[in-house]
mmCIF file of C-alpha atoms and ligand atoms in Angstrom:
data_model
loop_
_atom_site.group_PDB
_atom_site.id
_atom_site.type_symbol
_atom_site.label_atom_id
_atom_site.label_comp_id
_atom_site.label_asym_id
_atom_site.label_seq_id
_atom_site.Cartn_x
_atom_site.Cartn_y
_atom_site.Cartn_z
ATOM 1 C CA MET A 1 83.165 70.941 114.691
ATOM 2 C CA ASN A 2 85.772 69.657 117.121
ATOM 3 C CA TRP A 3 88.695 71.966 116.300
ATOM 4 C CA GLN A 4 90.772 70.578 119.144
ATOM 5 C CA ALA A 5 90.614 67.050 117.737
ATOM 6 C CA ALA A 6 91.804 68.398 114.381
ATOM 7 C CA ILE A 7 94.692 70.267 116.036
ATOM 8 C CA GLU A 8 95.730 67.099 117.871
ATOM 9 C CA ARG A 9 95.790 65.265 114.541
ATOM 10 C CA THR A 10 98.007 67.900 112.950
ATOM 11 C CA LEU A 11 100.373 67.455 115.892
ATOM 12 C CA ARG A 12 100.621 63.768 115.115
ATOM 13 C CA THR A 13 101.669 64.572 111.558
ATOM 14 C CA THR A 14 104.112 67.302 112.625
ATOM 15 C CA THR A 15 105.747 65.072 115.220
ATOM 16 C CA ALA A 16 106.122 62.306 112.634
ATOM 17 C CA ASN A 17 107.686 64.836 110.200
ATOM 18 C CA LEU A 18 110.308 66.113 112.650
ATOM 19 C CA PRO A 19 113.101 63.627 111.899
ATOM 20 C CA ARG A 20 112.927 64.197 108.142
ATOM 21 C CA PHE A 21 112.350 67.983 108.040
ATOM 22 C CA THR A 22 115.575 69.019 109.748
ATOM 23 C CA GLU A 23 118.228 70.464 107.464
ATOM 24 C CA LYS A 24 115.810 70.885 104.589
ATOM 25 C CA PHE A 25 112.346 72.391 104.332
ATOM 26 C CA PRO A 26 109.041 71.137 102.876
ATOM 27 C CA LEU A 27 107.507 73.046 99.971
ATOM 28 C CA VAL A 28 105.089 70.963 97.867
ATOM 29 C CA SER A 29 104.419 67.245 97.526
ATOM 30 C CA LYS A 30 104.531 66.757 93.708
ATOM 31 C CA GLY A 31 101.941 63.996 93.358
ATOM 32 C CA THR A 32 103.097 61.857 96.276
ATOM 33 C CA PRO A 33 102.027 61.703 99.925
ATOM 34 C CA LYS A 34 105.463 63.065 100.924
ATOM 35 C CA TYR A 35 106.783 66.583 100.715
ATOM 36 C CA GLU A 36 109.729 67.361 98.463
ATOM 37 C CA LEU A 37 112.378 69.009 100.614
ATOM 38 C CA GLU A 38 114.496 71.973 99.560
ATOM 39 C CA ASP A 39 117.366 73.936 100.968
ATOM 40 C CA GLN A 40 116.345 77.529 101.797
ATOM 41 C CA THR A 41 115.752 78.528 98.204
ATOM 42 C CA SER A 42 112.110 79.544 98.267
ATOM 43 C CA TRP A 43 109.680 82.057 99.765
ATOM 44 C CA THR A 44 108.126 79.304 101.855
ATOM 45 C CA GLU A 45 110.539 78.092 104.545
ATOM 46 C CA GLY A 46 108.883 80.248 107.206
ATOM 47 C CA PHE A 47 105.664 78.249 106.973
ATOM 48 C CA TRP A 48 107.208 75.063 108.335
ATOM 49 C CA VAL A 49 108.819 77.114 111.122
ATOM 50 C CA GLY A 50 105.450 78.757 111.777
ATOM 51 C CA ILE A 51 103.796 75.342 112.023
ATOM 52 C CA LEU A 52 106.436 74.387 114.590
ATOM 53 C CA TRP A 53 105.866 77.538 116.676
ATOM 54 C CA LEU A 54 102.075 77.200 116.534
ATOM 55 C CA SER A 55 102.351 73.530 117.495
ATOM 56 C CA TYR A 56 104.738 74.324 120.342
ATOM 57 C CA GLU A 57 102.543 77.163 121.552
ATOM 58 C CA TYR A 58 99.610 74.760 121.688
ATOM 59 C CA GLY A 59 101.236 71.590 123.047
ATOM 60 C CA ARG A 60 104.529 72.753 124.661
ATOM 61 C CA ASP A 61 106.414 69.732 123.325
ATOM 62 C CA PRO A 62 110.165 70.442 123.858
ATOM 63 C CA ALA A 63 111.125 68.412 120.766
ATOM 64 C CA ILE A 64 108.987 70.707 118.624
ATOM 65 C CA ARG A 65 110.533 73.783 120.244
ATOM 66 C CA GLU A 66 114.019 72.450 119.574
ATOM 67 C CA ALA A 67 113.163 71.952 115.896
ATOM 68 C CA ALA A 68 111.745 75.498 115.737
ATOM 69 C CA VAL A 69 114.847 77.025 117.342
ATOM 70 C CA ASP A 70 117.119 75.096 114.931
ATOM 71 C CA ALA A 71 115.034 76.284 111.990
ATOM 72 C CA VAL A 72 115.284 79.920 113.152
ATOM 73 C CA ALA A 73 119.078 79.476 113.336
ATOM 74 C CA SER A 74 119.010 78.255 109.741
ATOM 75 C CA MET A 75 116.932 81.295 108.722
ATOM 76 C CA LYS A 76 119.457 83.530 110.495
ATOM 77 C CA ARG A 77 122.337 82.009 108.503
ATOM 78 C CA ARG A 78 120.415 82.574 105.294
ATOM 79 C CA LEU A 79 119.955 86.238 106.141
ATOM 80 C CA GLU A 80 123.624 86.675 107.104
ATOM 81 C CA GLN A 81 124.708 85.067 103.847
ATOM 82 C CA ASN A 82 121.999 86.958 101.916
ATOM 83 C CA ARG A 83 120.976 83.768 100.142
ATOM 84 C CA GLN A 84 117.929 83.796 97.850
ATOM 85 C CA LEU A 85 116.477 86.929 99.371
ATOM 86 C CA ASP A 86 116.214 89.078 96.263
ATOM 87 C CA HIS A 87 112.410 89.220 96.485
ATOM 88 C CA HIS A 88 109.734 90.705 98.718
ATOM 89 C CA ASP A 89 108.735 87.513 100.528
ATOM 90 C CA ILE A 90 111.127 88.256 103.358
ATOM 91 C CA GLY A 91 108.016 89.128 105.367
ATOM 92 C CA PHE A 92 106.573 85.634 105.030
ATOM 93 C CA LEU A 93 109.974 84.101 105.780
ATOM 94 C CA TYR A 94 110.828 86.021 108.940
ATOM 95 C CA SER A 95 107.415 86.850 110.477
ATOM 96 C CA LEU A 96 106.695 83.198 111.097
ATOM 97 C CA SER A 97 110.206 82.223 112.182
ATOM 98 C CA ALA A 98 112.338 84.793 114.026
ATOM 99 C CA LYS A 99 109.504 87.229 114.796
ATOM 100 C CA ALA A 100 107.412 84.314 116.057
ATOM 101 C CA GLN A 101 110.175 83.326 118.467
ATOM 102 C CA TRP A 102 110.384 86.908 119.692
ATOM 103 C CA ILE A 103 106.600 87.077 120.180
ATOM 104 C CA LEU A 104 106.515 83.810 122.098
ATOM 105 C CA GLU A 105 109.760 83.932 124.072
ATOM 106 C CA LYS A 106 111.004 87.525 123.932
ATOM 107 C CA ASP A 107 114.294 86.184 122.599
ATOM 108 C CA GLU A 108 116.471 89.241 121.830
ATOM 109 C CA GLN A 109 118.531 87.495 119.176
ATOM 110 C CA ALA A 110 115.376 86.463 117.313
ATOM 111 C CA ARG A 111 114.127 90.065 117.503
ATOM 112 C CA GLY A 112 117.423 91.219 115.983
ATOM 113 C CA VAL A 113 117.104 88.730 113.122
ATOM 114 C CA ALA A 114 113.542 89.880 112.388
ATOM 115 C CA LEU A 115 114.622 93.545 112.405
ATOM 116 C CA GLN A 116 117.523 92.772 110.089
ATOM 117 C CA ALA A 117 115.050 91.013 107.790
ATOM 118 C CA ALA A 118 112.875 94.154 107.805
ATOM 119 C CA ASP A 119 115.911 96.211 106.764
ATOM 120 C CA THR A 120 116.591 93.772 103.930
ATOM 121 C CA LEU A 121 112.985 94.076 102.744
ATOM 122 C CA MET A 122 113.289 97.878 102.818
ATOM 123 C CA LYS A 123 115.944 97.632 100.098
ATOM 124 C CA ARG A 124 113.162 96.718 97.686
ATOM 125 C CA TRP A 125 111.510 100.136 98.079
ATOM 126 C CA ARG A 126 111.500 102.093 94.816
ATOM 127 C CA GLU A 127 111.349 105.806 95.454
ATOM 128 C CA THR A 128 110.133 106.901 92.014
ATOM 129 C CA SER A 129 107.169 104.581 91.883
ATOM 130 C CA GLN A 130 106.651 104.515 95.694
ATOM 131 C CA LEU A 131 106.299 100.745 96.033
ATOM 132 C CA PHE A 132 108.054 97.589 97.116
ATOM 133 C CA GLN A 133 109.216 95.773 93.993
ATOM 134 C CA ALA A 134 108.071 92.171 94.199
ATOM 135 C CA TRP A 135 110.581 90.296 92.121
ATOM 136 C CA GLY A 136 113.896 90.682 90.352
ATOM 137 C CA PRO A 137 116.654 93.274 90.563
ATOM 138 C CA GLU A 138 116.099 97.020 90.469
ATOM 139 C CA GLY A 139 115.577 98.202 86.895
ATOM 140 C CA ASP A 140 114.503 94.767 85.683
ATOM 141 C CA PRO A 141 112.609 95.415 82.421
ATOM 142 C CA ASP A 142 109.675 93.095 83.288
ATOM 143 C CA ASN A 143 109.507 93.264 87.064
ATOM 144 C CA GLY A 144 111.008 96.643 87.879
ATOM 145 C CA GLY A 145 107.739 98.456 88.529
ATOM 146 C CA ARG A 146 105.625 95.478 89.469
ATOM 147 C CA ILE A 147 103.651 94.848 92.657
ATOM 148 C CA ILE A 148 101.749 91.693 93.546
ATOM 149 C CA ILE A 149 98.879 91.256 95.945
ATOM 150 C CA ASP A 150 100.749 88.638 98.015
ATOM 151 C CA CYS A 151 103.016 91.452 99.275
ATOM 152 C CA LEU A 152 100.301 92.604 101.665
ATOM 153 C CA MET A 153 101.324 89.692 103.887
ATOM 154 C CA ASN A 154 104.944 90.884 103.865
ATOM 155 C CA LEU A 155 104.062 94.335 105.168
ATOM 156 C CA PRO A 156 103.341 93.308 108.787
ATOM 157 C CA LEU A 157 107.086 92.762 109.282
ATOM 158 C CA LEU A 158 107.618 96.435 108.431
ATOM 159 C CA PHE A 159 104.765 97.765 110.565
ATOM 160 C CA TRP A 160 106.165 95.694 113.434
ATOM 161 C CA ALA A 161 109.680 97.074 112.854
ATOM 162 C CA THR A 162 108.369 100.600 113.397
ATOM 163 C CA GLU A 163 106.664 99.515 116.632
ATOM 164 C CA GLN A 164 109.897 97.946 117.815
ATOM 165 C CA THR A 165 112.369 100.639 116.831
ATOM 166 C CA GLY A 166 110.301 103.829 116.915
ATOM 167 C CA ASN A 167 111.552 104.619 113.398
ATOM 168 C CA PRO A 168 108.432 105.577 111.376
ATOM 169 C CA ILE A 169 109.950 104.896 107.941
ATOM 170 C CA TYR A 170 109.069 101.173 107.823
ATOM 171 C CA ALA A 171 105.383 101.770 108.573
ATOM 172 C CA GLU A 172 105.146 104.835 106.327
ATOM 173 C CA ARG A 173 106.348 102.896 103.316
ATOM 174 C CA ALA A 174 104.230 99.872 104.197
ATOM 175 C CA ARG A 175 101.152 102.117 104.391
ATOM 176 C CA ILE A 176 101.910 103.724 101.015
ATOM 177 C CA HIS A 177 102.373 100.304 99.434
ATOM 178 C CA ALA A 178 99.138 98.981 100.971
ATOM 179 C CA GLU A 179 97.225 102.017 99.710
ATOM 180 C CA LYS A 180 98.689 101.595 96.230
ATOM 181 C CA SER A 181 97.627 97.934 96.325
ATOM 182 C CA ARG A 182 94.122 98.951 97.393
ATOM 183 C CA ARG A 183 93.780 101.478 94.565
ATOM 184 C CA PHE A 184 95.260 99.418 91.759
ATOM 185 C CA LEU A 185 94.974 95.722 92.602
ATOM 186 C CA VAL A 186 91.380 95.732 93.830
ATOM 187 C CA ARG A 187 88.779 96.230 91.104
ATOM 188 C CA GLY A 188 85.427 97.976 91.322
ATOM 189 C CA ASP A 189 83.514 94.736 91.827
ATOM 190 C CA ASP A 190 85.829 93.759 94.745
ATOM 191 C CA SER A 191 87.693 91.138 92.731
ATOM 192 C CA SER A 192 91.449 91.567 92.304
ATOM 193 C CA TYR A 193 94.360 91.524 89.943
ATOM 194 C CA HIS A 194 97.250 89.337 90.968
ATOM 195 C CA THR A 195 99.800 91.911 89.848
ATOM 196 C CA PHE A 196 99.998 95.502 88.638
ATOM 197 C CA TYR A 197 102.688 97.257 86.582
ATOM 198 C CA PHE A 198 103.938 100.805 87.042
ATOM 199 C CA ASP A 199 106.335 102.726 84.831
ATOM 200 C CA GLN A 200 109.730 102.640 86.537
ATOM 201 C CA GLU A 201 110.809 105.999 85.156
ATOM 202 C CA THR A 202 107.679 107.984 85.968
ATOM 203 C CA GLY A 203 105.734 105.893 88.468
ATOM 204 C CA ASP A 204 102.629 106.040 86.234
ATOM 205 C CA SER A 205 100.182 103.147 86.443
ATOM 206 C CA VAL A 206 100.358 100.913 83.389
ATOM 207 C CA ARG A 207 98.131 97.834 83.675
ATOM 208 C CA GLY A 208 96.913 94.956 85.776
ATOM 209 C CA GLY A 209 97.951 91.403 84.978
ATOM 210 C CA THR A 210 98.535 88.013 86.437
ATOM 211 C CA HIS A 211 101.348 85.602 87.167
ATOM 212 C CA GLN A 212 99.596 82.579 88.629
ATOM 213 C CA GLY A 213 95.980 83.297 87.688
ATOM 214 C CA PHE A 214 93.941 82.063 84.728
ATOM 215 C CA ARG A 215 94.296 85.286 82.732
ATOM 216 C CA ASP A 216 95.262 88.904 83.258
ATOM 217 C CA GLY A 217 91.784 90.064 84.249
ATOM 218 C CA SER A 218 90.726 86.990 86.218
ATOM 219 C CA THR A 219 90.672 86.595 89.984
ATOM 220 C CA TRP A 220 93.234 84.109 91.246
ATOM 221 C CA THR A 221 91.630 82.766 94.401
ATOM 222 C CA ARG A 222 94.810 82.745 96.487
ATOM 223 C CA GLY A 223 95.491 86.341 95.480
ATOM 224 C CA GLN A 224 91.998 87.303 96.660
ATOM 225 C CA ALA A 225 92.716 85.494 99.952
ATOM 226 C CA TRP A 226 96.040 87.305 100.398
ATOM 227 C CA GLY A 227 94.090 90.536 99.912
ATOM 228 C CA ILE A 228 91.439 89.653 102.503
ATOM 229 C CA TYR A 229 93.993 88.854 105.166
ATOM 230 C CA GLY A 230 96.579 91.443 104.086
ATOM 231 C CA PHE A 231 94.185 94.412 104.136
ATOM 232 C CA ALA A 232 92.805 93.291 107.500
ATOM 233 C CA LEU A 233 96.366 93.334 108.857
ATOM 234 C CA ALA A 234 97.051 96.723 107.258
ATOM 235 C CA TYR A 235 93.978 97.978 109.115
ATOM 236 C CA ARG A 236 95.213 96.516 112.391
ATOM 237 C CA TYR A 237 98.451 98.471 112.110
ATOM 238 C CA THR A 238 97.172 101.730 110.567
ATOM 239 C CA GLN A 239 93.550 101.946 111.773
ATOM 240 C CA GLU A 240 92.607 103.322 108.340
ATOM 241 C CA PRO A 241 88.955 102.341 107.778
ATOM 242 C CA SER A 242 89.398 101.956 104.013
ATOM 243 C CA PHE A 243 91.658 98.940 104.572
ATOM 244 C CA LEU A 244 89.069 97.201 106.735
ATOM 245 C CA GLU A 245 86.258 98.018 104.278
ATOM 246 C CA THR A 246 88.345 96.618 101.431
ATOM 247 C CA ALA A 247 89.079 93.426 103.368
ATOM 248 C CA VAL A 248 85.355 92.965 104.072
ATOM 249 C CA ARG A 249 84.367 93.572 100.454
ATOM 250 C CA MET A 250 86.999 91.139 99.179
ATOM 251 C CA ALA A 251 85.794 88.544 101.686
ATOM 252 C CA ARG A 252 82.207 88.936 100.476
ATOM 253 C CA TYR A 253 83.367 88.456 96.882
ATOM 254 C CA PHE A 254 85.309 85.339 97.879
ATOM 255 C CA VAL A 255 82.332 83.739 99.611
ATOM 256 C CA ALA A 256 79.844 84.714 96.897
ATOM 257 C CA HIS A 257 81.954 82.929 94.274
ATOM 258 C CA LEU A 258 82.656 79.688 96.137
ATOM 259 C CA PRO A 259 81.403 76.396 94.755
ATOM 260 C CA GLU A 260 78.870 74.287 96.633
ATOM 261 C CA ASP A 261 81.371 72.487 98.833
ATOM 262 C CA ASP A 262 82.746 75.822 100.162
ATOM 263 C CA VAL A 263 86.362 75.228 99.060
ATOM 264 C CA ALA A 264 87.818 77.445 96.332
ATOM 265 C CA TYR A 265 88.868 76.353 92.882
ATOM 266 C CA TRP A 266 92.215 77.828 91.876
ATOM 267 C CA ASP A 267 90.759 80.837 90.037
ATOM 268 C CA PHE A 268 87.252 82.301 90.212
ATOM 269 C CA ASP A 269 87.144 82.718 86.428
ATOM 270 C CA VAL A 270 87.834 79.135 85.373
ATOM 271 C CA PRO A 271 84.864 76.775 84.987
ATOM 272 C CA GLN A 272 83.762 76.033 88.553
ATOM 273 C CA GLN A 273 83.204 72.343 88.006
ATOM 274 C CA GLU A 274 84.283 68.821 88.843
ATOM 275 C CA GLY A 275 87.839 68.208 87.616
ATOM 276 C CA THR A 276 89.006 71.828 87.900
ATOM 277 C CA PRO A 277 91.902 71.948 90.386
ATOM 278 C CA ARG A 278 91.140 73.415 93.782
ATOM 279 C CA ASP A 279 93.297 75.576 95.936
ATOM 280 C CA SER A 280 92.531 74.472 99.477
ATOM 281 C CA SER A 281 95.257 76.868 100.668
ATOM 282 C CA ALA A 282 93.222 79.834 99.382
ATOM 283 C CA SER A 283 90.304 78.769 101.549
ATOM 284 C CA ALA A 284 92.549 78.332 104.606
ATOM 285 C CA ILE A 285 94.105 81.800 104.124
ATOM 286 C CA ALA A 286 90.692 83.406 103.563
ATOM 287 C CA ALA A 287 89.343 81.784 106.752
ATOM 288 C CA CYS A 288 92.216 83.290 108.776
ATOM 289 C CA GLY A 289 91.612 86.663 107.133
ATOM 290 C CA MET A 290 87.904 86.565 107.940
ATOM 291 C CA LEU A 291 88.628 85.748 111.572
ATOM 292 C CA GLU A 292 91.092 88.641 111.687
ATOM 293 C CA ILE A 293 88.492 91.028 110.211
ATOM 294 C CA ALA A 294 85.802 89.827 112.626
ATOM 295 C CA GLY A 295 88.098 90.754 115.506
ATOM 296 C CA HIS A 296 87.958 94.390 114.382
ATOM 297 C CA LEU A 297 84.164 94.635 114.096
ATOM 298 C CA SER A 298 81.871 95.419 116.993
ATOM 299 C CA ALA A 299 79.720 92.672 118.469
ATOM 300 C CA ASP A 300 76.493 94.198 117.098
ATOM 301 C CA ASP A 301 77.809 94.526 113.530
ATOM 302 C CA PRO A 302 75.902 91.910 111.439
ATOM 303 C CA GLU A 303 78.925 91.634 109.161
ATOM 304 C CA ARG A 304 80.886 90.207 112.064
ATOM 305 C CA GLN A 305 78.633 87.192 112.533
ATOM 306 C CA ASP A 306 78.624 86.511 108.781
ATOM 307 C CA LEU A 307 82.414 86.508 108.710
ATOM 308 C CA LEU A 308 82.632 84.199 111.713
ATOM 309 C CA ASP A 309 80.095 81.842 110.104
ATOM 310 C CA TRP A 310 81.933 81.844 106.769
ATOM 311 C CA ALA A 311 85.284 81.181 108.414
ATOM 312 C CA GLN A 312 83.825 78.290 110.380
ATOM 313 C CA ARG A 313 82.145 76.851 107.293
ATOM 314 C CA SER A 314 85.383 77.064 105.381
ATOM 315 C CA ALA A 315 87.443 75.422 108.136
ATOM 316 C CA ALA A 316 84.765 72.751 108.586
ATOM 317 C CA ALA A 317 84.717 71.958 104.856
ATOM 318 C CA LEU A 318 88.507 71.661 104.843
ATOM 319 C CA THR A 319 88.448 69.462 107.929
ATOM 320 C CA GLU A 320 85.726 67.143 106.651
ATOM 321 C CA ARG A 321 86.892 66.693 103.076
ATOM 322 C CA TYR A 322 90.494 67.874 102.606
ATOM 323 C CA PHE A 323 92.280 67.159 105.882
ATOM 324 C CA THR A 324 94.549 64.125 106.170
ATOM 325 C CA ALA A 325 93.574 63.820 109.847
ATOM 326 C CA GLY A 326 96.864 62.420 111.113
ATOM 327 C CA ASN A 327 97.075 59.662 108.503
ATOM 328 C CA PRO A 328 100.632 58.306 108.997
ATOM 329 C CA GLU A 329 101.092 57.824 105.248
ATOM 330 C CA GLU A 330 100.755 61.542 104.465
ATOM 331 C CA GLU A 331 103.116 64.371 105.428
ATOM 332 C CA GLY A 332 100.737 67.260 104.743
ATOM 333 C CA PHE A 333 97.558 68.451 106.447
ATOM 334 C CA LEU A 334 95.520 69.702 103.477
ATOM 335 C CA ARG A 335 95.069 67.851 100.204
ATOM 336 C CA HIS A 336 94.314 69.660 96.936
ATOM 337 C CA GLY A 337 96.346 72.813 97.262
ATOM 338 C CA SER A 338 97.744 74.311 94.082
ATOM 339 C CA TYR A 339 100.963 76.227 93.640
ATOM 340 C CA SER A 340 100.618 77.337 90.026
ATOM 341 C CA VAL A 341 98.034 75.606 87.855
ATOM 342 C CA ARG A 342 98.848 78.070 85.096
ATOM 343 C CA GLY A 343 102.553 77.208 85.291
ATOM 344 C CA GLY A 344 101.935 73.457 85.692
ATOM 345 C CA VAL A 345 103.689 73.472 89.081
ATOM 346 C CA SER A 346 102.009 71.353 91.730
ATOM 347 C CA PRO A 347 98.457 71.919 90.545
ATOM 348 C CA ASP A 348 97.035 69.419 93.067
ATOM 349 C CA ASP A 349 99.320 68.769 96.027
ATOM 350 C CA PHE A 350 100.165 69.514 99.611
ATOM 351 C CA VAL A 351 101.530 73.067 99.761
ATOM 352 C CA ILE A 352 103.262 74.044 102.981
ATOM 353 C CA TRP A 353 101.543 77.442 103.301
ATOM 354 C CA GLY A 354 98.157 75.716 103.067
ATOM 355 C CA ASP A 355 99.136 73.579 106.049
ATOM 356 C CA TYR A 356 100.343 76.620 108.007
ATOM 357 C CA PHE A 357 97.153 78.636 107.450
ATOM 358 C CA TYR A 358 94.935 75.630 108.136
ATOM 359 C CA LEU A 359 96.613 75.180 111.517
ATOM 360 C CA GLU A 360 96.413 78.924 112.190
ATOM 361 C CA ALA A 361 92.677 78.826 111.392
ATOM 362 C CA LEU A 362 92.140 75.855 113.731
ATOM 363 C CA LEU A 363 93.992 77.582 116.558
ATOM 364 C CA ARG A 364 92.150 80.845 116.006
ATOM 365 C CA LEU A 365 88.845 78.977 116.147
ATOM 366 C CA HIS A 366 89.752 76.783 119.118
ATOM 367 C CA GLN A 367 91.533 79.246 121.371
ATOM 368 C CA GLY A 368 91.900 82.598 119.612
ATOM 369 C CA THR A 369 95.660 82.170 118.920
ATOM 370 C CA PRO A 370 96.228 84.448 115.918
ATOM 371 C CA GLY A 371 99.601 83.450 114.397
ATOM 372 C CA TYR A 372 102.648 85.698 114.337
ATOM 373 C CA TRP A 373 101.722 88.643 112.150
ATOM 374 C CA TYR A 374 101.587 91.035 115.120
ATOM 375 C CA GLU A 375 102.363 91.319 118.815
ATOM 376 C CA ARG A 376 99.642 90.040 121.110
HETATM 377 N N1 LIG B 401 103.250 84.153 97.253
HETATM 378 C C1 LIG B 401 103.337 83.192 96.224
HETATM 379 C C2 LIG B 401 102.137 82.351 96.094
HETATM 380 O O1 LIG B 401 101.132 82.569 96.770
HETATM 381 O O2 LIG B 401 102.184 81.415 95.314
#
């Protein structure tokens, strides 16, 4: 597969999107070829900024850099004004924006914004239950003791903050949260719950459940993908073998349950058949996670070659059958992503995180550029 040709085509789309995606940010496309734009109200704004940084890193186009710098300034204002940040997705938002700028350019102001974001995320730590609360205010009756698997991708911001500041508290809490996720979100057959509830008063485990999956005990494919990549990143920062083993096992489960065309449906427990919505973003995230895992395995480990093959197959399937390939009519890269099929929200659309992870996968495959989850 010619990954470089695919990257060049994404650049065409990104360049065409620049004039429209300035003040506002793309989230999902809602049944049209264009993205709906929103004003810093979601967990997703970092993905567009991440696309800009990846594209700039690859092509060095000053117009793309300018758009990325402007977007980081907008993210900085949001943090200063503490707008719509009462959730754990601060890691997604600031790893791919301010932290990315620091990683690429060693910009001190961007580093400061990313560290301030880490401090904001730390406010979601709940001492009694020893976890980062995903959603809602402290003490919230439904969400107070709730973790979700997606949070594993927010933890790298905290691990990084410890590296940067020398203060161990960020990484200690991130490690505890990752271990809790490993014990309670991952099931014995290597599938996963989307969410898990703990008693806020005692910290006792209560039950697994779902928010975006088919049912409480099903495996939401994007959640499984967050786990693959998130545990691989937890391993990178902690070097605890159990995180790497868990990432590998979750990856094997993901691949073993894929349909024939190698791109995931939205949940592994819905009928895997024609007409069921896909989640192309889950496959893009899983491919990045598999490439991350492979980087931690020795060259003679047979698992490593399997993971590399699976990641390539996944990226190839997306490129051949889901990619818009620079079509000027379409603002996204990957068709057939789903936000929440269960909630009836964009069950079959462009989703901006799918585009980000697709581009990250292409760049990993073409030139080993890994995204902005950690220092290089
Ligand atoms: N982190 C939210 C989602 O994956 O939809």
